[in-house]
Amino acid sequence: MDVILLGLRLLLAVLLYAFLAVVLFMLWRDLRQAAVGHQVARPEGRLVVLDTPEDEISAGMVFPLQPVTSIGRSPTNAILLPDTYASGQHSLLSWREGQWWLEDLDSRNGTLLNGTRVTSPTVVSAGDVIRVGRTELRLELG
């Protein structure tokens, strides 16, 4: 009788550990799939200068975009515009929720999107024209 009880206890312990192993494996697999599913590829984007009165940059010049791209006159910006009408930290172009968003950083002259002043974070699409100071930039994707 003692041998049977010992055997049942060992079987119960093995089954318990097997159950825990299966649960941990399923959790690991689900977490891995969730992580892969949430990775949204950032499209390759760039800003192309359409018009500028400045000599340091010219029409056709291309600025590649980063996931968070600051635009302004200060050298700390990702895109440095030597435009005297641009503020030091003028605007921010960022990739979130699967799209590009433009926001004005309380600049003195404002940021325009297709001729309309940006007052809150706004979605930007391919071909949209962004005006920072006196410089016009077009968003291109791909």
mmCIF file of N, CA, C and O in Angstrom, residues 27-72:
data_model
loop_
_atom_site.group_PDB
_atom_site.id
_atom_site.type_symbol
_atom_site.label_atom_id
_atom_site.label_comp_id
_atom_site.label_asym_id
_atom_site.label_seq_id
_atom_site.Cartn_x
_atom_site.Cartn_y
_atom_site.Cartn_z
ATOM 1 N N LEU A 27 2.255 30.719 -22.484
ATOM 2 C CA LEU A 27 2.421 32.138 -22.192
ATOM 3 C C LEU A 27 3.573 32.729 -23.004
ATOM 4 O O LEU A 27 3.450 33.816 -23.583
ATOM 5 N N TRP A 28 4.671 32.024 -23.047
ATOM 6 C CA TRP A 28 5.844 32.488 -23.805
ATOM 7 C C TRP A 28 5.498 32.630 -25.286
ATOM 8 O O TRP A 28 5.826 33.628 -25.923
ATOM 9 N N ARG A 29 4.801 31.646 -25.843
ATOM 10 C CA ARG A 29 4.433 31.670 -27.255
ATOM 11 C C ARG A 29 3.473 32.831 -27.548
ATOM 12 O O ARG A 29 3.640 33.554 -28.530
ATOM 13 N N ASP A 30 2.489 33.036 -26.680
ATOM 14 C CA ASP A 30 1.538 34.134 -26.877
ATOM 15 C C ASP A 30 2.211 35.499 -26.775
ATOM 16 O O ASP A 30 1.914 36.410 -27.548
ATOM 17 N N LEU A 31 3.122 35.660 -25.821
ATOM 18 C CA LEU A 31 3.841 36.926 -25.689
ATOM 19 C C LEU A 31 4.712 37.197 -26.914
ATOM 20 O O LEU A 31 4.802 38.325 -27.390
ATOM 21 N N ARG A 32 5.348 36.156 -27.430
ATOM 22 C CA ARG A 32 6.189 36.307 -28.612
ATOM 23 C C ARG A 32 5.355 36.698 -29.828
ATOM 24 O O ARG A 32 5.718 37.578 -30.598
ATOM 25 N N GLN A 33 4.190 36.065 -29.997
ATOM 26 C CA GLN A 33 3.313 36.397 -31.113
ATOM 27 C C GLN A 33 2.763 37.812 -30.973
ATOM 28 O O GLN A 33 2.632 38.539 -31.964
ATOM 29 N N ALA A 34 2.441 38.212 -29.754
ATOM 30 C CA ALA A 34 1.926 39.569 -29.527
ATOM 31 C C ALA A 34 2.993 40.607 -29.850
ATOM 32 O O ALA A 34 2.699 41.659 -30.424
ATOM 33 N N ALA A 35 4.228 40.321 -29.478
ATOM 34 C CA ALA A 35 5.317 41.263 -29.755
ATOM 35 C C ALA A 35 5.541 41.395 -31.254
ATOM 36 O O ALA A 35 5.751 42.500 -31.766
ATOM 37 N N VAL A 36 5.487 40.315 -31.984
ATOM 38 C CA VAL A 36 5.677 40.358 -33.431
ATOM 39 C C VAL A 36 4.490 41.057 -34.086
ATOM 40 O O VAL A 36 4.656 41.849 -35.009
ATOM 41 N N GLY A 37 3.292 40.826 -33.587
ATOM 42 C CA GLY A 37 2.099 41.432 -34.157
ATOM 43 C C GLY A 37 2.021 42.928 -33.943
ATOM 44 O O GLY A 37 1.406 43.639 -34.720
ATOM 45 N N HIS A 38 2.633 43.458 -32.893
ATOM 46 C CA HIS A 38 2.558 44.883 -32.595
ATOM 47 C C HIS A 38 3.659 45.699 -33.243
ATOM 48 O O HIS A 38 3.665 46.910 -33.143
ATOM 49 N N GLN A 39 4.595 45.062 -33.887
ATOM 50 C CA GLN A 39 5.648 45.805 -34.563
ATOM 51 C C GLN A 39 5.107 46.303 -35.893
ATOM 52 O O GLN A 39 4.919 45.546 -36.830
ATOM 53 N N VAL A 40 4.809 47.588 -35.946
ATOM 54 C CA VAL A 40 4.313 48.198 -37.169
ATOM 55 C C VAL A 40 5.497 48.863 -37.856
ATOM 56 O O VAL A 40 6.172 49.703 -37.268
ATOM 57 N N ALA A 41 5.734 48.479 -39.074
ATOM 58 C CA ALA A 41 6.882 49.024 -39.794
ATOM 59 C C ALA A 41 6.659 50.501 -40.082
ATOM 60 O O ALA A 41 5.586 50.908 -40.509
ATOM 61 N N ARG A 42 7.662 51.289 -39.825
ATOM 62 C CA ARG A 42 7.611 52.713 -40.119
ATOM 63 C C ARG A 42 7.976 52.876 -41.588
ATOM 64 O O ARG A 42 9.020 52.434 -42.042
ATOM 65 N N PRO A 43 7.111 53.512 -42.351
ATOM 66 C CA PRO A 43 7.450 53.698 -43.761
ATOM 67 C C PRO A 43 8.633 54.656 -43.904
ATOM 68 O O PRO A 43 8.822 55.541 -43.079
ATOM 69 N N GLU A 44 9.377 54.441 -44.936
ATOM 70 C CA GLU A 44 10.479 55.355 -45.213
ATOM 71 C C GLU A 44 9.872 56.687 -45.628
ATOM 72 O O GLU A 44 9.070 56.759 -46.550
ATOM 73 N N GLY A 45 10.238 57.723 -44.916
ATOM 74 C CA GLY A 45 9.698 59.036 -45.220
ATOM 75 C C GLY A 45 10.800 60.063 -45.351
ATOM 76 O O GLY A 45 11.901 59.877 -44.831
ATOM 77 N N ARG A 46 10.473 61.124 -46.052
ATOM 78 C CA ARG A 46 11.443 62.209 -46.218
ATOM 79 C C ARG A 46 10.685 63.498 -46.486
ATOM 80 O O ARG A 46 9.554 63.493 -46.965
ATOM 81 N N LEU A 47 11.327 64.587 -46.157
ATOM 82 C CA LEU A 47 10.800 65.907 -46.479
ATOM 83 C C LEU A 47 11.657 66.483 -47.597
ATOM 84 O O LEU A 47 12.886 66.484 -47.515
ATOM 85 N N VAL A 48 11.008 66.957 -48.636
ATOM 86 C CA VAL A 48 11.697 67.536 -49.782
ATOM 87 C C VAL A 48 11.412 69.040 -49.787
ATOM 88 O O VAL A 48 10.258 69.465 -49.675
ATOM 89 N N VAL A 49 12.464 69.823 -49.893
ATOM 90 C CA VAL A 49 12.323 71.280 -49.918
ATOM 91 C C VAL A 49 11.711 71.691 -51.254
ATOM 92 O O VAL A 49 12.232 71.364 -52.319
ATOM 93 N N LEU A 50 10.583 72.404 -51.181
ATOM 94 C CA LEU A 50 9.929 72.918 -52.389
ATOM 95 C C LEU A 50 10.360 74.344 -52.682
ATOM 96 O O LEU A 50 10.617 74.701 -53.827
ATOM 97 N N ASP A 51 10.410 75.157 -51.620
ATOM 98 C CA ASP A 51 10.732 76.571 -51.806
ATOM 99 C C ASP A 51 11.357 77.104 -50.525
ATOM 100 O O ASP A 51 10.901 76.777 -49.430
ATOM 101 N N THR A 52 12.394 77.918 -50.666
ATOM 102 C CA THR A 52 13.040 78.545 -49.521
ATOM 103 C C THR A 52 13.795 79.786 -49.989
ATOM 104 O O THR A 52 14.374 79.782 -51.075
ATOM 105 N N PRO A 53 13.785 80.830 -49.191
ATOM 106 C CA PRO A 53 14.548 82.029 -49.557
ATOM 107 C C PRO A 53 16.006 81.947 -49.112
ATOM 108 O O PRO A 53 16.795 82.832 -49.412
ATOM 109 N N GLU A 54 16.368 80.913 -48.398
ATOM 110 C CA GLU A 54 17.709 80.815 -47.817
ATOM 111 C C GLU A 54 18.711 80.233 -48.811
ATOM 112 O O GLU A 54 18.359 79.409 -49.660
ATOM 113 N N ASP A 55 19.980 80.638 -48.671
ATOM 114 C CA ASP A 55 21.040 80.156 -49.555
ATOM 115 C C ASP A 55 21.618 78.818 -49.097
ATOM 116 O O ASP A 55 22.152 78.071 -49.907
ATOM 117 N N GLU A 56 21.535 78.502 -47.793
ATOM 118 C CA GLU A 56 22.154 77.289 -47.258
ATOM 119 C C GLU A 56 21.446 76.015 -47.713
ATOM 120 O O GLU A 56 22.038 74.949 -47.756
ATOM 121 N N ILE A 57 20.152 76.124 -47.994
ATOM 122 C CA ILE A 57 19.413 74.975 -48.510
ATOM 123 C C ILE A 57 18.756 75.402 -49.811
ATOM 124 O O ILE A 57 18.552 76.583 -50.067
ATOM 125 N N SER A 58 18.445 74.434 -50.656
ATOM 126 C CA SER A 58 17.865 74.769 -51.954
ATOM 127 C C SER A 58 16.692 73.843 -52.257
ATOM 128 O O SER A 58 16.543 72.778 -51.647
ATOM 129 N N ALA A 59 15.869 74.242 -53.209
ATOM 130 C CA ALA A 59 14.738 73.426 -53.633
ATOM 131 C C ALA A 59 15.252 72.072 -54.121
ATOM 132 O O ALA A 59 16.275 71.993 -54.799
ATOM 133 N N GLY A 60 14.573 71.025 -53.729
ATOM 134 C CA GLY A 60 14.976 69.671 -54.105
ATOM 135 C C GLY A 60 15.801 68.961 -53.056
ATOM 136 O O GLY A 60 15.999 67.751 -53.133
ATOM 137 N N MET A 61 16.290 69.704 -52.077
ATOM 138 C CA MET A 61 17.073 69.092 -51.000
ATOM 139 C C MET A 61 16.168 68.137 -50.201
ATOM 140 O O MET A 61 15.002 68.429 -49.973
ATOM 141 N N VAL A 62 16.715 66.989 -49.800
ATOM 142 C CA VAL A 62 15.924 65.956 -49.131
ATOM 143 C C VAL A 62 16.417 65.763 -47.703
ATOM 144 O O VAL A 62 17.617 65.664 -47.458
ATOM 145 N N PHE A 63 15.457 65.691 -46.763
ATOM 146 C CA PHE A 63 15.754 65.405 -45.365
ATOM 147 C C PHE A 63 15.065 64.095 -44.983
ATOM 148 O O PHE A 63 13.837 64.028 -45.009
ATOM 149 N N PRO A 64 15.829 63.043 -44.646
ATOM 150 C CA PRO A 64 15.192 61.793 -44.219
ATOM 151 C C PRO A 64 14.530 61.972 -42.853
ATOM 152 O O PRO A 64 15.000 62.740 -42.023
ATOM 153 N N LEU A 65 13.421 61.256 -42.644
ATOM 154 C CA LEU A 65 12.682 61.369 -41.389
ATOM 155 C C LEU A 65 13.084 60.268 -40.408
ATOM 156 O O LEU A 65 13.340 59.142 -40.808
ATOM 157 N N GLN A 66 13.113 60.633 -39.156
ATOM 158 C CA GLN A 66 13.320 59.699 -38.058
ATOM 159 C C GLN A 66 11.963 59.492 -37.399
ATOM 160 O O GLN A 66 11.024 60.233 -37.686
ATOM 161 N N PRO A 67 11.818 58.510 -36.497
ATOM 162 C CA PRO A 67 10.508 58.333 -35.846
ATOM 163 C C PRO A 67 10.006 59.597 -35.153
ATOM 164 O O PRO A 67 8.818 59.858 -35.127
ATOM 165 N N VAL A 68 10.919 60.394 -34.617
ATOM 166 C CA VAL A 68 10.573 61.700 -34.061
ATOM 167 C C VAL A 68 11.558 62.694 -34.671
ATOM 168 O O VAL A 68 12.752 62.620 -34.418
ATOM 169 N N THR A 69 11.036 63.589 -35.488
ATOM 170 C CA THR A 69 11.871 64.541 -36.216
ATOM 171 C C THR A 69 11.497 65.956 -35.816
ATOM 172 O O THR A 69 10.376 66.404 -36.066
ATOM 173 N N SER A 70 12.433 66.657 -35.195
ATOM 174 C CA SER A 70 12.204 68.048 -34.823
ATOM 175 C C SER A 70 12.695 68.943 -35.956
ATOM 176 O O SER A 70 13.690 68.659 -36.607
ATOM 177 N N ILE A 71 11.964 70.019 -36.172
ATOM 178 C CA ILE A 71 12.274 70.944 -37.263
ATOM 179 C C ILE A 71 12.385 72.349 -36.676
ATOM 180 O O ILE A 71 11.536 72.759 -35.882
ATOM 181 N N GLY A 72 13.442 73.063 -37.052
ATOM 182 C CA GLY A 72 13.592 74.426 -36.568
ATOM 183 C C GLY A 72 14.949 75.007 -36.885
ATOM 184 O O GLY A 72 15.752 74.411 -37.587
#
